[in-house]
PDB file of C-alpha atoms and ligand atoms in Angstrom:
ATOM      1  CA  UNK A 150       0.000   0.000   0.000  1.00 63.00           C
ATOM      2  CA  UNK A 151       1.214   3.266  -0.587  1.00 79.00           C
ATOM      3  CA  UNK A 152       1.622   6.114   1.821  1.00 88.00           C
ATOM      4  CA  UNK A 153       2.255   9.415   0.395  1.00 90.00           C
ATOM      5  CA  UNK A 154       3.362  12.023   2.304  1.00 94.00           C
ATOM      6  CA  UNK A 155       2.047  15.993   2.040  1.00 93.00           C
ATOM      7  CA  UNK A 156       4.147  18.884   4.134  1.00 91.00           C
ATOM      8  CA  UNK A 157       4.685  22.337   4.402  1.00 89.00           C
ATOM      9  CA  UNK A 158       7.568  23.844   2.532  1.00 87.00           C
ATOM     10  CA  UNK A 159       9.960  25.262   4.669  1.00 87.00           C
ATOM     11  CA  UNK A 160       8.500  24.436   7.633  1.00 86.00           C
ATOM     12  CA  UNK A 161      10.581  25.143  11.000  1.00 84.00           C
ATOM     13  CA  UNK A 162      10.760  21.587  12.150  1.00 85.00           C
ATOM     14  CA  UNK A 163      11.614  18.377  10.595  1.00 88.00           C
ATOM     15  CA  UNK A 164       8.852  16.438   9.150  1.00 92.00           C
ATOM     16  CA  UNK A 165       9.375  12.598   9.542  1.00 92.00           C
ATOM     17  CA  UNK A 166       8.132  11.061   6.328  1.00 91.00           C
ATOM     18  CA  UNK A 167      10.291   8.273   6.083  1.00 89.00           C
ATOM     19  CA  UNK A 168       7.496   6.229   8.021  1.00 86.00           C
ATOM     20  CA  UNK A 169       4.120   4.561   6.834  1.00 86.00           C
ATOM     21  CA  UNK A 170       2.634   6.380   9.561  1.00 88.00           C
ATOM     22  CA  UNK A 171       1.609   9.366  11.263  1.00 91.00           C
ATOM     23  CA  UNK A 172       4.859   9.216  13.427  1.00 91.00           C
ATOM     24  CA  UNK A 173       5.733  12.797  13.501  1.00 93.00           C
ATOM     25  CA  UNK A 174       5.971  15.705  15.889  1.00 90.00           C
ATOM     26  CA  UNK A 175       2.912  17.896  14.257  1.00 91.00           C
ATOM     27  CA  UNK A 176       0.293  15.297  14.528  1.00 93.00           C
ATOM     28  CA  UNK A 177      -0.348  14.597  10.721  1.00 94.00           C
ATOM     29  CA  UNK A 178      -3.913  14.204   9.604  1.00 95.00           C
ATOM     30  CA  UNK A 179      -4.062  10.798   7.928  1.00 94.00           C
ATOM     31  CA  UNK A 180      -6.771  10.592   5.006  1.00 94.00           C
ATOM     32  CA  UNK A 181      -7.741   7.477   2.391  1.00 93.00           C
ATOM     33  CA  UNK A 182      -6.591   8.195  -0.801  1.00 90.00           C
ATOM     34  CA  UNK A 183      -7.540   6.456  -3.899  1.00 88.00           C
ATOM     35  CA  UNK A 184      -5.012   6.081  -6.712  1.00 81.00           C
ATOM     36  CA  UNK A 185      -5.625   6.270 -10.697  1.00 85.00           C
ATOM     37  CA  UNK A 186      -5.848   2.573 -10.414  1.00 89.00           C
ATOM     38  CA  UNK A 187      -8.274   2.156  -7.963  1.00 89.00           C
ATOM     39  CA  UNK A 188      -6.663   1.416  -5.036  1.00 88.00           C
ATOM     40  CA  UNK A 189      -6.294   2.813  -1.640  1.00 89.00           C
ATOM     41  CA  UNK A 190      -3.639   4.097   0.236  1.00 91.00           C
ATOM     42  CA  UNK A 191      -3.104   6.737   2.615  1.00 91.00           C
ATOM     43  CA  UNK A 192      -2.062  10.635   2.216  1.00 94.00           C
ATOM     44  CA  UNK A 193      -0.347  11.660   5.324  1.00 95.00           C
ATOM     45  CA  UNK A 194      -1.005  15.558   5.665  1.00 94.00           C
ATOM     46  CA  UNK A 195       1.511  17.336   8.111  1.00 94.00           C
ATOM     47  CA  UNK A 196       0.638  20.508   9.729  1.00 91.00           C
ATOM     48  CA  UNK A 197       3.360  23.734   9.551  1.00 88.00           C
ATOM     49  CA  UNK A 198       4.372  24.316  13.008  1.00 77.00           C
ATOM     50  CA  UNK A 199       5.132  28.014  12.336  1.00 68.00           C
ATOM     51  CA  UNK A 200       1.042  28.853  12.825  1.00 63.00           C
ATOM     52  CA  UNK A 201       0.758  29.431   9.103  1.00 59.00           C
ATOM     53  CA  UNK A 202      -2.492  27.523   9.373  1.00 58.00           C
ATOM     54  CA  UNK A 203      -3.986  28.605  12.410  1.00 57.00           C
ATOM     55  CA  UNK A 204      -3.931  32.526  11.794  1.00 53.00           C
ATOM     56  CA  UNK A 205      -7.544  32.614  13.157  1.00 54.00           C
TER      57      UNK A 205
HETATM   58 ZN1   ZN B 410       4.941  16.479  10.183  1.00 93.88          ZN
END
């Protein structure tokens, strides 16, 4: 199955993606995806730890 990876460019910290898993310090969101051929795997979305996302 594969496991791709999404992360901030730039980010502060170091993002682990070298795992299948969410195994990293900013908590990734981990979300089905379905590939061109039908199957699933999983997109691994890491948060930026520099509050780019939580400006609210
Ligand atoms: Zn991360």
């Amino acid at each position: 199955m594969a496991t791709l990876h999404v992360h901030p460019e730039g980010d502060q910290v170091e993002h682990d993606t070298s795992t299948d898993g969410p195994d990293c310090i900013c908590g990734p969101e981990v979300r089905p995806a379905e590939h061109g051929d039908g199957r699933i795997g999983w997109l691994i979305v890491h948060h930026s730890l520099d509050g780019r996302e939580l400006a609210e």
